[in-house]
mmCIF file with all atom_site columns, C-alpha atoms in Angstrom:
data_model
loop_
_atom_site.group_PDB
_atom_site.id
_atom_site.type_symbol
_atom_site.label_atom_id
_atom_site.label_alt_id
_atom_site.label_comp_id
_atom_site.label_asym_id
_atom_site.label_entity_id
_atom_site.label_seq_id
_atom_site.pdbx_PDB_ins_code
_atom_site.Cartn_x
_atom_site.Cartn_y
_atom_site.Cartn_z
_atom_site.occupancy
_atom_site.B_iso_or_equiv
_atom_site.pdbx_formal_charge
_atom_site.auth_seq_id
_atom_site.auth_comp_id
_atom_site.auth_asym_id
_atom_site.auth_atom_id
_atom_site.pdbx_PDB_model_num
ATOM 1   C CA . ALA H 1 1   ? 16.413  21.989 3.941   1.00 50.00 ? 1   ALA H CA 1
ATOM 2   C CA . GLN H 1 2   ? 15.226  21.303 0.422   1.00 50.00 ? 2   GLN H CA 1
ATOM 3   C CA . SER H 1 3   ? 16.654  18.072 -0.968  1.00 91.00 ? 3   SER H CA 1
ATOM 4   C CA . VAL H 1 4   ? 15.540  18.978 -4.463  1.00 95.00 ? 4   VAL H CA 1
ATOM 5   C CA . SER H 1 5   ? 16.246  22.579 -5.358  1.00 95.00 ? 5   SER H CA 1
ATOM 6   C CA . GLN H 1 6   ? 14.706  24.547 -8.162  1.00 96.00 ? 6   GLN H CA 1
ATOM 7   C CA . HIS H 1 7   ? 16.575  27.790 -8.391  1.00 87.00 ? 7   HIS H CA 1
ATOM 8   C CA . ASN H 1 8   ? 13.983  29.953 -10.074 1.00 89.00 ? 8   ASN H CA 1
ATOM 9   C CA . HIS H 1 9   ? 10.549  30.363 -8.570  1.00 93.00 ? 9   HIS H CA 1
ATOM 10  C CA . HIS H 1 10  ? 9.163   32.495 -11.357 1.00 96.00 ? 10  HIS H CA 1
ATOM 11  C CA . VAL H 1 11  ? 10.530  32.867 -14.888 1.00 97.00 ? 11  VAL H CA 1
ATOM 12  C CA . ILE H 1 12  ? 9.062   35.283 -17.410 1.00 97.00 ? 12  ILE H CA 1
ATOM 13  C CA . LEU H 1 13  ? 9.958   34.970 -21.095 1.00 97.00 ? 13  LEU H CA 1
ATOM 14  C CA . SER H 1 14  ? 8.773   36.187 -24.448 1.00 97.00 ? 14  SER H CA 1
ATOM 15  C CA . GLU H 1 15  ? 7.729   33.715 -27.117 1.00 97.00 ? 15  GLU H CA 1
ATOM 16  C CA . ALA H 1 16  ? 10.649  32.201 -29.054 1.00 97.00 ? 16  ALA H CA 1
ATOM 17  C CA . ALA H 1 17  ? 13.060  32.794 -26.188 1.00 98.00 ? 17  ALA H CA 1
ATOM 18  C CA . SER H 1 18  ? 15.128  29.876 -24.967 1.00 98.00 ? 18  SER H CA 1
ATOM 19  C CA . LEU H 1 19  ? 14.379  28.276 -21.632 1.00 97.00 ? 19  LEU H CA 1
ATOM 20  C CA . GLU H 1 20  ? 16.530  26.614 -19.037 1.00 97.00 ? 20  GLU H CA 1
ATOM 21  C CA . LEU H 1 21  ? 15.163  25.670 -15.615 1.00 97.00 ? 21  LEU H CA 1
ATOM 22  C CA . GLY H 1 22  ? 17.615  24.486 -13.031 1.00 96.00 ? 22  GLY H CA 1
ATOM 23  C CA . CYS H 1 23  ? 17.202  21.478 -10.753 1.00 97.00 ? 23  CYS H CA 1
ATOM 24  C CA . ASN H 1 24  ? 19.724  20.168 -8.262  1.00 96.00 ? 24  ASN H CA 1
ATOM 25  C CA . TYR H 1 25  ? 19.360  17.326 -5.797  1.00 95.00 ? 25  TYR H CA 1
ATOM 26  C CA . SER H 1 26  ? 21.370  16.296 -2.789  1.00 92.00 ? 26  SER H CA 1
ATOM 27  C CA . TYR H 1 27  ? 21.104  12.497 -2.839  1.00 85.00 ? 27  TYR H CA 1
ATOM 28  C CA . GLY H 1 28  ? 23.962  10.161 -3.550  1.00 82.00 ? 28  GLY H CA 1
ATOM 29  C CA . GLY H 1 29  ? 23.696  6.848  -5.274  1.00 84.00 ? 29  GLY H CA 1
ATOM 30  C CA . THR H 1 30  ? 21.258  5.778  -7.913  1.00 87.00 ? 30  THR H CA 1
ATOM 31  C CA . VAL H 1 31  ? 18.450  8.176  -8.734  1.00 90.00 ? 31  VAL H CA 1
ATOM 32  C CA . ASN H 1 32  ? 15.635  8.362  -11.235 1.00 92.00 ? 32  ASN H CA 1
ATOM 33  C CA . LEU H 1 33  ? 14.796  11.892 -12.357 1.00 94.00 ? 33  LEU H CA 1
ATOM 34  C CA . PHE H 1 34  ? 11.615  13.485 -13.608 1.00 95.00 ? 34  PHE H CA 1
ATOM 35  C CA . TRP H 1 35  ? 10.160  16.749 -14.767 1.00 97.00 ? 35  TRP H CA 1
ATOM 36  C CA . TYR H 1 36  ? 6.432   17.235 -14.329 1.00 97.00 ? 36  TYR H CA 1
ATOM 37  C CA . VAL H 1 37  ? 4.359   20.096 -15.711 1.00 96.00 ? 37  VAL H CA 1
ATOM 38  C CA . GLN H 1 38  ? 1.098   21.508 -14.438 1.00 94.00 ? 38  GLN H CA 1
ATOM 39  C CA . TYR H 1 39  ? -0.803  23.646 -16.933 1.00 94.00 ? 39  TYR H CA 1
ATOM 40  C CA . PRO H 1 40  ? -3.373  26.087 -15.538 1.00 90.00 ? 40  PRO H CA 1
ATOM 41  C CA . GLY H 1 41  ? -6.394  24.181 -14.282 1.00 87.00 ? 41  GLY H CA 1
ATOM 42  C CA . GLN H 1 42  ? -4.909  20.799 -15.112 1.00 90.00 ? 42  GLN H CA 1
ATOM 43  C CA . HIS H 1 43  ? -3.231  18.043 -13.153 1.00 91.00 ? 43  HIS H CA 1
ATOM 44  C CA . LEU H 1 44  ? 0.446   17.159 -13.007 1.00 95.00 ? 44  LEU H CA 1
ATOM 45  C CA . GLN H 1 45  ? 1.689   15.569 -16.217 1.00 94.00 ? 45  GLN H CA 1
ATOM 46  C CA . LEU H 1 46  ? 4.960   13.791 -16.844 1.00 94.00 ? 46  LEU H CA 1
ATOM 47  C CA . LEU H 1 47  ? 7.140   15.848 -19.183 1.00 95.00 ? 47  LEU H CA 1
ATOM 48  C CA . LEU H 1 48  ? 10.180  13.601 -19.305 1.00 95.00 ? 48  LEU H CA 1
ATOM 49  C CA . LYS H 1 49  ? 12.130  11.087 -17.262 1.00 93.00 ? 49  LYS H CA 1
ATOM 50  C CA . TYR H 1 50  ? 15.625  9.722  -16.836 1.00 94.00 ? 50  TYR H CA 1
ATOM 51  C CA . PHE H 1 51  ? 16.338  6.238  -15.532 1.00 91.00 ? 51  PHE H CA 1
ATOM 52  C CA . SER H 1 52  ? 19.661  5.321  -17.116 1.00 90.00 ? 52  SER H CA 1
ATOM 53  C CA . GLY H 1 53  ? 21.616  5.520  -20.352 1.00 93.00 ? 53  GLY H CA 1
ATOM 54  C CA . ASP H 1 54  ? 21.983  8.649  -22.462 1.00 95.00 ? 54  ASP H CA 1
ATOM 55  C CA . PRO H 1 55  ? 22.041  11.585 -20.024 1.00 95.00 ? 55  PRO H CA 1
ATOM 56  C CA . LEU H 1 56  ? 20.278  13.805 -22.553 1.00 97.00 ? 56  LEU H CA 1
ATOM 57  C CA . VAL H 1 57  ? 16.613  12.887 -22.551 1.00 97.00 ? 57  VAL H CA 1
ATOM 58  C CA . LYS H 1 58  ? 13.877  14.211 -24.767 1.00 96.00 ? 58  LYS H CA 1
ATOM 59  C CA . GLY H 1 59  ? 10.318  14.649 -23.643 1.00 94.00 ? 59  GLY H CA 1
ATOM 60  C CA . ILE H 1 60  ? 7.056   15.865 -25.014 1.00 93.00 ? 60  ILE H CA 1
ATOM 61  C CA . LYS H 1 61  ? 6.470   19.237 -26.662 1.00 94.00 ? 61  LYS H CA 1
ATOM 62  C CA . GLY H 1 62  ? 10.111  19.822 -27.557 1.00 95.00 ? 62  GLY H CA 1
ATOM 63  C CA . PHE H 1 63  ? 11.467  19.741 -24.021 1.00 97.00 ? 63  PHE H CA 1
ATOM 64  C CA . GLU H 1 64  ? 14.722  18.068 -23.117 1.00 97.00 ? 64  GLU H CA 1
ATOM 65  C CA . ALA H 1 65  ? 16.777  17.640 -19.966 1.00 98.00 ? 65  ALA H CA 1
ATOM 66  C CA . GLU H 1 66  ? 20.373  16.805 -19.261 1.00 97.00 ? 66  GLU H CA 1
ATOM 67  C CA . PHE H 1 67  ? 21.519  14.707 -16.320 1.00 96.00 ? 67  PHE H CA 1
ATOM 68  C CA . ILE H 1 68  ? 24.952  15.758 -15.076 1.00 95.00 ? 68  ILE H CA 1
ATOM 69  C CA . LYS H 1 69  ? 25.852  13.289 -12.358 1.00 93.00 ? 69  LYS H CA 1
ATOM 70  C CA . SER H 1 70  ? 28.939  15.173 -11.165 1.00 93.00 ? 70  SER H CA 1
ATOM 71  C CA . LYS H 1 71  ? 26.829  18.287 -10.581 1.00 94.00 ? 71  LYS H CA 1
ATOM 72  C CA . PHE H 1 72  ? 23.775  16.465 -9.173  1.00 95.00 ? 72  PHE H CA 1
ATOM 73  C CA . SER H 1 73  ? 21.745  18.389 -11.725 1.00 96.00 ? 73  SER H CA 1
ATOM 74  C CA . PHE H 1 74  ? 18.901  17.696 -14.116 1.00 97.00 ? 74  PHE H CA 1
ATOM 75  C CA . ASN H 1 75  ? 18.159  20.944 -15.937 1.00 97.00 ? 75  ASN H CA 1
ATOM 76  C CA . LEU H 1 76  ? 15.196  21.343 -18.248 1.00 98.00 ? 76  LEU H CA 1
ATOM 77  C CA . ARG H 1 77  ? 15.607  23.103 -21.590 1.00 98.00 ? 77  ARG H CA 1
ATOM 78  C CA . LYS H 1 78  ? 13.592  24.192 -24.572 1.00 98.00 ? 78  LYS H CA 1
ATOM 79  C CA . PRO H 1 79  ? 15.128  26.147 -27.461 1.00 97.00 ? 79  PRO H CA 1
ATOM 80  C CA . SER H 1 80  ? 12.047  28.222 -28.253 1.00 97.00 ? 80  SER H CA 1
ATOM 81  C CA . VAL H 1 81  ? 9.113   28.597 -25.872 1.00 98.00 ? 81  VAL H CA 1
ATOM 82  C CA . GLN H 1 82  ? 5.505   29.200 -26.838 1.00 97.00 ? 82  GLN H CA 1
ATOM 83  C CA . TRP H 1 83  ? 2.698   30.962 -25.022 1.00 96.00 ? 83  TRP H CA 1
ATOM 84  C CA . SER H 1 84  ? 1.155   27.522 -24.399 1.00 96.00 ? 84  SER H CA 1
ATOM 85  C CA . ASP H 1 85  ? 4.194   26.550 -22.295 1.00 97.00 ? 85  ASP H CA 1
ATOM 86  C CA . THR H 1 86  ? 2.939   28.825 -19.526 1.00 97.00 ? 86  THR H CA 1
ATOM 87  C CA . ALA H 1 87  ? 2.683   26.445 -16.576 1.00 97.00 ? 87  ALA H CA 1
ATOM 88  C CA . GLU H 1 88  ? 4.316   25.359 -13.351 1.00 97.00 ? 88  GLU H CA 1
ATOM 89  C CA . TYR H 1 89  ? 7.234   22.974 -13.704 1.00 98.00 ? 89  TYR H CA 1
ATOM 90  C CA . PHE H 1 90  ? 8.329   20.539 -11.017 1.00 98.00 ? 90  PHE H CA 1
ATOM 91  C CA . CYS H 1 91  ? 11.543  18.582 -10.793 1.00 97.00 ? 91  CYS H CA 1
ATOM 92  C CA . ALA H 1 92  ? 11.281  15.273 -8.913  1.00 96.00 ? 92  ALA H CA 1
ATOM 93  C CA . VAL H 1 93  ? 13.762  12.663 -7.763  1.00 94.00 ? 93  VAL H CA 1
ATOM 94  C CA . ASP H 1 94  ? 13.190  9.017  -6.997  1.00 91.00 ? 94  ASP H CA 1
ATOM 95  C CA . ARG H 1 95  ? 16.035  7.682  -4.883  1.00 86.00 ? 95  ARG H CA 1
ATOM 96  C CA . GLY H 1 96  ? 17.123  4.148  -5.586  1.00 74.00 ? 96  GLY H CA 1
ATOM 97  C CA . SER H 1 97  ? 16.697  3.229  -1.932  1.00 71.00 ? 97  SER H CA 1
ATOM 98  C CA . THR H 1 98  ? 13.098  4.427  -1.784  1.00 70.00 ? 98  THR H CA 1
ATOM 99  C CA . LEU H 1 99  ? 11.831  3.378  -5.160  1.00 72.00 ? 99  LEU H CA 1
ATOM 100 C CA . GLY H 1 100 ? 8.574   5.011  -6.020  1.00 83.00 ? 100 GLY H CA 1
ATOM 101 C CA . ARG H 1 101 ? 8.776   7.786  -3.447  1.00 90.00 ? 101 ARG H CA 1
ATOM 102 C CA . LEU H 1 102 ? 9.140   11.067 -5.324  1.00 93.00 ? 102 LEU H CA 1
ATOM 103 C CA . TYR H 1 103 ? 10.907  14.025 -3.762  1.00 94.00 ? 103 TYR H CA 1
ATOM 104 C CA . PHE H 1 104 ? 9.746   17.230 -5.439  1.00 96.00 ? 104 PHE H CA 1
ATOM 105 C CA . GLY H 1 105 ? 11.232  20.655 -5.755  1.00 96.00 ? 105 GLY H CA 1
ATOM 106 C CA . ARG H 1 106 ? 8.985   23.582 -4.914  1.00 95.00 ? 106 ARG H CA 1
ATOM 107 C CA . GLY H 1 107 ? 8.304   24.322 -8.569  1.00 96.00 ? 107 GLY H CA 1
ATOM 108 C CA . THR H 1 108 ? 9.020   27.065 -11.092 1.00 97.00 ? 108 THR H CA 1
ATOM 109 C CA . GLN H 1 109 ? 6.201   29.144 -12.514 1.00 97.00 ? 109 GLN H CA 1
ATOM 110 C CA . LEU H 1 110 ? 6.909   29.899 -16.181 1.00 97.00 ? 110 LEU H CA 1
ATOM 111 C CA . THR H 1 111 ? 5.020   32.745 -17.813 1.00 97.00 ? 111 THR H CA 1
ATOM 112 C CA . VAL H 1 112 ? 5.432   33.200 -21.561 1.00 97.00 ? 112 VAL H CA 1
ATOM 113 C CA . TRP H 1 113 ? 4.242   36.440 -23.114 1.00 95.00 ? 113 TRP H CA 1
ATOM 114 C CA . PRO H 1 114 ? 2.997   36.319 -26.717 1.00 89.00 ? 114 PRO H CA 1
ATOM 115 C CA . ASP S 2 1   ? -8.837  4.929  -21.066 1.00 59.00 ? 1   ASP S CA 1
ATOM 116 C CA . ALA S 2 2   ? -9.606  6.907  -17.930 1.00 71.00 ? 2   ALA S CA 1
ATOM 117 C CA . GLY S 2 3   ? -6.699  8.336  -16.076 1.00 92.00 ? 3   GLY S CA 1
ATOM 118 C CA . VAL S 2 4   ? -6.367  8.631  -12.331 1.00 96.00 ? 4   VAL S CA 1
ATOM 119 C CA . THR S 2 5   ? -9.572  9.914  -10.780 1.00 97.00 ? 5   THR S CA 1
ATOM 120 C CA . GLN S 2 6   ? -10.079 11.431 -7.352  1.00 97.00 ? 6   GLN S CA 1
ATOM 121 C CA . SER S 2 7   ? -13.102 12.392 -5.309  1.00 97.00 ? 7   SER S CA 1
ATOM 122 C CA . PRO S 2 8   ? -14.298 14.731 -4.087  1.00 97.00 ? 8   PRO S CA 1
ATOM 123 C CA . THR S 2 9   ? -12.853 17.698 -5.972  1.00 96.00 ? 9   THR S CA 1
ATOM 124 C CA . HIS S 2 10  ? -13.205 20.097 -3.072  1.00 96.00 ? 10  HIS S CA 1
ATOM 125 C CA . LEU S 2 11  ? -13.933 19.603 0.592   1.00 96.00 ? 11  LEU S CA 1
ATOM 126 C CA . ILE S 2 12  ? -14.391 21.939 3.540   1.00 98.00 ? 12  ILE S CA 1
ATOM 127 C CA . LYS S 2 13  ? -14.025 20.553 7.052   1.00 98.00 ? 13  LYS S CA 1
ATOM 128 C CA . THR S 2 14  ? -13.779 21.920 10.570  1.00 98.00 ? 14  THR S CA 1
ATOM 129 C CA . ARG S 2 15  ? -10.841 21.432 12.902  1.00 98.00 ? 15  ARG S CA 1
ATOM 130 C CA . GLY S 2 16  ? -11.045 18.135 14.757  1.00 98.00 ? 16  GLY S CA 1
ATOM 131 C CA . GLN S 2 17  ? -13.152 16.417 12.124  1.00 98.00 ? 17  GLN S CA 1
ATOM 132 C CA . GLN S 2 18  ? -12.168 13.427 10.073  1.00 98.00 ? 18  GLN S CA 1
ATOM 133 C CA . VAL S 2 19  ? -12.011 13.204 6.273   1.00 98.00 ? 19  VAL S CA 1
ATOM 134 C CA . THR S 2 20  ? -11.777 10.431 3.676   1.00 98.00 ? 20  THR S CA 1
ATOM 135 C CA . LEU S 2 21  ? -10.441 11.042 0.190   1.00 98.00 ? 21  LEU S CA 1
ATOM 136 C CA . ARG S 2 22  ? -10.739 8.528  -2.630  1.00 98.00 ? 22  ARG S CA 1
ATOM 137 C CA . CYS S 2 23  ? -8.635  7.564  -5.613  1.00 98.00 ? 23  CYS S CA 1
ATOM 138 C CA . SER S 2 24  ? -9.123  5.242  -8.559  1.00 97.00 ? 24  SER S CA 1
ATOM 139 C CA . PRO S 2 25  ? -5.906  4.370  -10.363 1.00 96.00 ? 25  PRO S CA 1
ATOM 140 C CA . LYS S 2 26  ? -5.324  4.341  -14.068 1.00 94.00 ? 26  LYS S CA 1
ATOM 141 C CA . SER S 2 27  ? -6.358  1.087  -15.699 1.00 93.00 ? 27  SER S CA 1
ATOM 142 C CA . GLY S 2 28  ? -3.639  -1.557 -15.353 1.00 92.00 ? 28  GLY S CA 1
ATOM 143 C CA . HIS S 2 29  ? -1.919  0.180  -12.459 1.00 94.00 ? 29  HIS S CA 1
ATOM 144 C CA . ASP S 2 30  ? -1.485  -1.610 -9.136  1.00 93.00 ? 30  ASP S CA 1
ATOM 145 C CA . THR S 2 31  ? 0.425   0.907  -6.997  1.00 93.00 ? 31  THR S CA 1
ATOM 146 C CA . VAL S 2 32  ? -1.076  4.029  -5.477  1.00 96.00 ? 32  VAL S CA 1
ATOM 147 C CA . SER S 2 33  ? 0.828   6.869  -3.803  1.00 96.00 ? 33  SER S CA 1
ATOM 148 C CA . TRP S 2 34  ? -0.580  9.861  -1.966  1.00 98.00 ? 34  TRP S CA 1
ATOM 149 C CA . TYR S 2 35  ? 0.985   13.317 -1.800  1.00 98.00 ? 35  TYR S CA 1
ATOM 150 C CA . GLN S 2 36  ? 0.145   16.530 0.004   1.00 98.00 ? 36  GLN S CA 1
ATOM 151 C CA . GLN S 2 37  ? 0.778   19.804 -1.814  1.00 96.00 ? 37  GLN S CA 1
ATOM 152 C CA . ALA S 2 38  ? 0.638   22.937 0.283   1.00 94.00 ? 38  ALA S CA 1
ATOM 153 C CA . LEU S 2 39  ? 0.220   26.284 -1.435  1.00 90.00 ? 39  LEU S CA 1
ATOM 154 C CA . GLY S 2 40  ? 3.425   27.378 -3.144  1.00 88.00 ? 40  GLY S CA 1
ATOM 155 C CA . GLN S 2 41  ? 5.201   24.091 -2.453  1.00 91.00 ? 41  GLN S CA 1
ATOM 156 C CA . GLY S 2 42  ? 5.939   20.910 -4.324  1.00 94.00 ? 42  GLY S CA 1
ATOM 157 C CA . PRO S 2 43  ? 4.061   17.719 -3.444  1.00 96.00 ? 43  PRO S CA 1
ATOM 158 C CA . GLN S 2 44  ? 5.178   15.897 -0.294  1.00 97.00 ? 44  GLN S CA 1
ATOM 159 C CA . PHE S 2 45  ? 4.980   12.100 -0.165  1.00 96.00 ? 45  PHE S CA 1
ATOM 160 C CA . ILE S 2 46  ? 2.530   10.709 2.389   1.00 97.00 ? 46  ILE S CA 1
ATOM 161 C CA . PHE S 2 47  ? 2.535   6.974  1.698   1.00 96.00 ? 47  PHE S CA 1
ATOM 162 C CA . GLN S 2 48  ? 2.346   4.298  -0.974  1.00 95.00 ? 48  GLN S CA 1
ATOM 163 C CA . TYR S 2 49  ? 0.141   1.220  -1.259  1.00 95.00 ? 49  TYR S CA 1
ATOM 164 C CA . TYR S 2 50  ? 0.820   -1.961 -3.142  1.00 92.00 ? 50  TYR S CA 1
ATOM 165 C CA . GLU S 2 51  ? -1.021  -5.284 -2.849  1.00 91.00 ? 51  GLU S CA 1
ATOM 166 C CA . GLU S 2 52  ? -3.300  -3.713 -0.239  1.00 93.00 ? 52  GLU S CA 1
ATOM 167 C CA . GLU S 2 53  ? -0.417  -2.934 2.097   1.00 94.00 ? 53  GLU S CA 1
ATOM 168 C CA . GLU S 2 54  ? 1.409   0.263  2.970   1.00 93.00 ? 54  GLU S CA 1
ATOM 169 C CA . ARG S 2 55  ? 4.802   -0.182 1.390   1.00 91.00 ? 55  ARG S CA 1
ATOM 170 C CA . GLN S 2 56  ? 6.424   3.165  2.184   1.00 91.00 ? 56  GLN S CA 1
ATOM 171 C CA . ARG S 2 57  ? 5.563   6.100  4.385   1.00 94.00 ? 57  ARG S CA 1
ATOM 172 C CA . GLY S 2 58  ? 6.745   9.691  4.471   1.00 94.00 ? 58  GLY S CA 1
ATOM 173 C CA . ASN S 2 59  ? 7.083   11.985 7.477   1.00 94.00 ? 59  ASN S CA 1
ATOM 174 C CA . PHE S 2 60  ? 3.426   12.322 8.296   1.00 97.00 ? 60  PHE S CA 1
ATOM 175 C CA . PRO S 2 61  ? 1.791   11.629 11.675  1.00 97.00 ? 61  PRO S CA 1
ATOM 176 C CA . ASP S 2 62  ? -0.375  8.616  12.382  1.00 96.00 ? 62  ASP S CA 1
ATOM 177 C CA . ARG S 2 63  ? -3.442  10.821 11.906  1.00 98.00 ? 63  ARG S CA 1
ATOM 178 C CA . PHE S 2 64  ? -2.869  10.099 8.231   1.00 98.00 ? 64  PHE S CA 1
ATOM 179 C CA . SER S 2 65  ? -3.857  6.573  7.298   1.00 97.00 ? 65  SER S CA 1
ATOM 180 C CA . GLY S 2 66  ? -4.830  4.789  4.164   1.00 97.00 ? 66  GLY S CA 1
ATOM 181 C CA . HIS S 2 67  ? -6.210  1.729  2.572   1.00 97.00 ? 67  HIS S CA 1
ATOM 182 C CA . GLN S 2 68  ? -6.017  -0.050 -0.744  1.00 97.00 ? 68  GLN S CA 1
ATOM 183 C CA . PHE S 2 69  ? -8.812  -2.270 -1.975  1.00 97.00 ? 69  PHE S CA 1
ATOM 184 C CA . PRO S 2 70  ? -8.594  -5.442 -4.093  1.00 96.00 ? 70  PRO S CA 1
ATOM 185 C CA . ASN S 2 71  ? -9.509  -3.425 -7.199  1.00 95.00 ? 71  ASN S CA 1
ATOM 186 C CA . TYR S 2 72  ? -6.432  -1.215 -6.477  1.00 96.00 ? 72  TYR S CA 1
ATOM 187 C CA . SER S 2 73  ? -8.468  1.866  -5.570  1.00 97.00 ? 73  SER S CA 1
ATOM 188 C CA . SER S 2 74  ? -7.372  3.649  -2.454  1.00 98.00 ? 74  SER S CA 1
ATOM 189 C CA . GLU S 2 75  ? -8.524  5.892  0.361   1.00 98.00 ? 75  GLU S CA 1
ATOM 190 C CA . LEU S 2 76  ? -6.674  8.469  2.400   1.00 98.00 ? 76  LEU S CA 1
ATOM 191 C CA . ASN S 2 77  ? -8.058  9.160  5.872   1.00 98.00 ? 77  ASN S CA 1
ATOM 192 C CA . VAL S 2 78  ? -7.064  12.085 8.037   1.00 98.00 ? 78  VAL S CA 1
ATOM 193 C CA . ASN S 2 79  ? -8.253  12.232 11.662  1.00 97.00 ? 79  ASN S CA 1
ATOM 194 C CA . ALA S 2 80  ? -8.362  15.168 14.053  1.00 98.00 ? 80  ALA S CA 1
ATOM 195 C CA . LEU S 2 81  ? -7.940  17.721 11.283  1.00 98.00 ? 81  LEU S CA 1
ATOM 196 C CA . LEU S 2 82  ? -5.709  20.723 11.883  1.00 98.00 ? 82  LEU S CA 1
ATOM 197 C CA . LEU S 2 83  ? -5.691  24.023 10.037  1.00 97.00 ? 83  LEU S CA 1
ATOM 198 C CA . GLY S 2 84  ? -2.294  23.027 8.648   1.00 97.00 ? 84  GLY S CA 1
ATOM 199 C CA . ASP S 2 85  ? -3.839  20.054 6.879   1.00 98.00 ? 85  ASP S CA 1
ATOM 200 C CA . SER S 2 86  ? -5.384  22.425 4.353   1.00 98.00 ? 86  SER S CA 1
ATOM 201 C CA . ALA S 2 87  ? -3.775  21.492 1.057   1.00 97.00 ? 87  ALA S CA 1
ATOM 202 C CA . LEU S 2 88  ? -4.231  19.804 -2.299  1.00 96.00 ? 88  LEU S CA 1
ATOM 203 C CA . TYR S 2 89  ? -4.082  16.027 -1.889  1.00 98.00 ? 89  TYR S CA 1
ATOM 204 C CA . LEU S 2 90  ? -2.784  14.199 -4.915  1.00 97.00 ? 90  LEU S CA 1
ATOM 205 C CA . CYS S 2 91  ? -3.070  10.566 -5.789  1.00 97.00 ? 91  CYS S CA 1
ATOM 206 C CA . ALA S 2 92  ? -0.632  8.963  -8.206  1.00 96.00 ? 92  ALA S CA 1
ATOM 207 C CA . SER S 2 93  ? -0.776  5.506  -9.694  1.00 95.00 ? 93  SER S CA 1
ATOM 208 C CA . SER S 2 94  ? 1.779   3.359  -11.425 1.00 92.00 ? 94  SER S CA 1
ATOM 209 C CA . ARG S 2 95  ? 2.256   -0.103 -12.822 1.00 88.00 ? 95  ARG S CA 1
ATOM 210 C CA . SER S 2 96  ? 5.810   -0.129 -11.583 1.00 69.00 ? 96  SER S CA 1
ATOM 211 C CA . PRO S 2 97  ? 7.104   2.213  -8.899  1.00 61.00 ? 97  PRO S CA 1
ATOM 212 C CA . ARG S 2 98  ? 9.120   4.211  -11.339 1.00 71.00 ? 98  ARG S CA 1
ATOM 213 C CA . GLU S 2 99  ? 6.634   6.188  -13.425 1.00 85.00 ? 99  GLU S CA 1
ATOM 214 C CA . GLN S 2 100 ? 3.695   7.748  -11.679 1.00 91.00 ? 100 GLN S CA 1
ATOM 215 C CA . TYR S 2 101 ? 0.585   9.325  -13.166 1.00 93.00 ? 101 TYR S CA 1
ATOM 216 C CA . PHE S 2 102 ? -1.212  11.930 -11.108 1.00 96.00 ? 102 PHE S CA 1
ATOM 217 C CA . GLY S 2 103 ? -4.867  12.637 -10.612 1.00 96.00 ? 103 GLY S CA 1
ATOM 218 C CA . PRO S 2 104 ? -6.428  16.107 -10.464 1.00 95.00 ? 104 PRO S CA 1
ATOM 219 C CA . GLY S 2 105 ? -6.324  16.216 -6.674  1.00 96.00 ? 105 GLY S CA 1
ATOM 220 C CA . THR S 2 106 ? -8.739  16.987 -3.855  1.00 97.00 ? 106 THR S CA 1
ATOM 221 C CA . ARG S 2 107 ? -8.602  20.500 -2.413  1.00 97.00 ? 107 ARG S CA 1
ATOM 222 C CA . LEU S 2 108 ? -9.137  20.234 1.362   1.00 98.00 ? 108 LEU S CA 1
ATOM 223 C CA . THR S 2 109 ? -9.849  23.344 3.377   1.00 98.00 ? 109 THR S CA 1
ATOM 224 C CA . VAL S 2 110 ? -9.902  23.103 7.166   1.00 98.00 ? 110 VAL S CA 1
ATOM 225 C CA . THR S 2 111 ? -11.588 25.968 8.985   1.00 97.00 ? 111 THR S CA 1
#
């Protein structure tokens, strides 16, 4: 069973639409949370991260994510997507007990039409 | 400042053969982790090296082994290749365990 779940495998949006990608994890205790992005032909890049503090974190390119501990969720959002946001997005969890070992979801392919 | 580099880019091997993949971490990074990404899946953790020792290991058989050198570069070795070992192998480096930077990967095809 997936320990990190990304609910949508493929999302298709038009430019300027709002985006929300879901991510849930099944680990208790302390976690560090990440969203990575993989643009076509490029390697995985860190989009944003949460370690502690304010549960609303802002990343690069206008992305943000909210950590809701009670829901074991870390959803990614962007108010207005651009064609250049077309990419695959991965949620990853680093459990406090296995620091540095990332557990990834299976990814969500985002396609943005101009 | 060069990022994480990996070699080779692509590799084709036959079942039963052995393969070695290489990784150079980002400058200033001392920890290297290896991941396997099968088609349509997220990366799966293989193992992590720090101070030339394997610090953590995922659920991979002993056919998968690694090494870290004094300059922090690392190798991933896979023996007795199976068709199911075909995947993208990713190397990630970090200065601390908490924020990892990924290389472009090595695409391994086993025929």
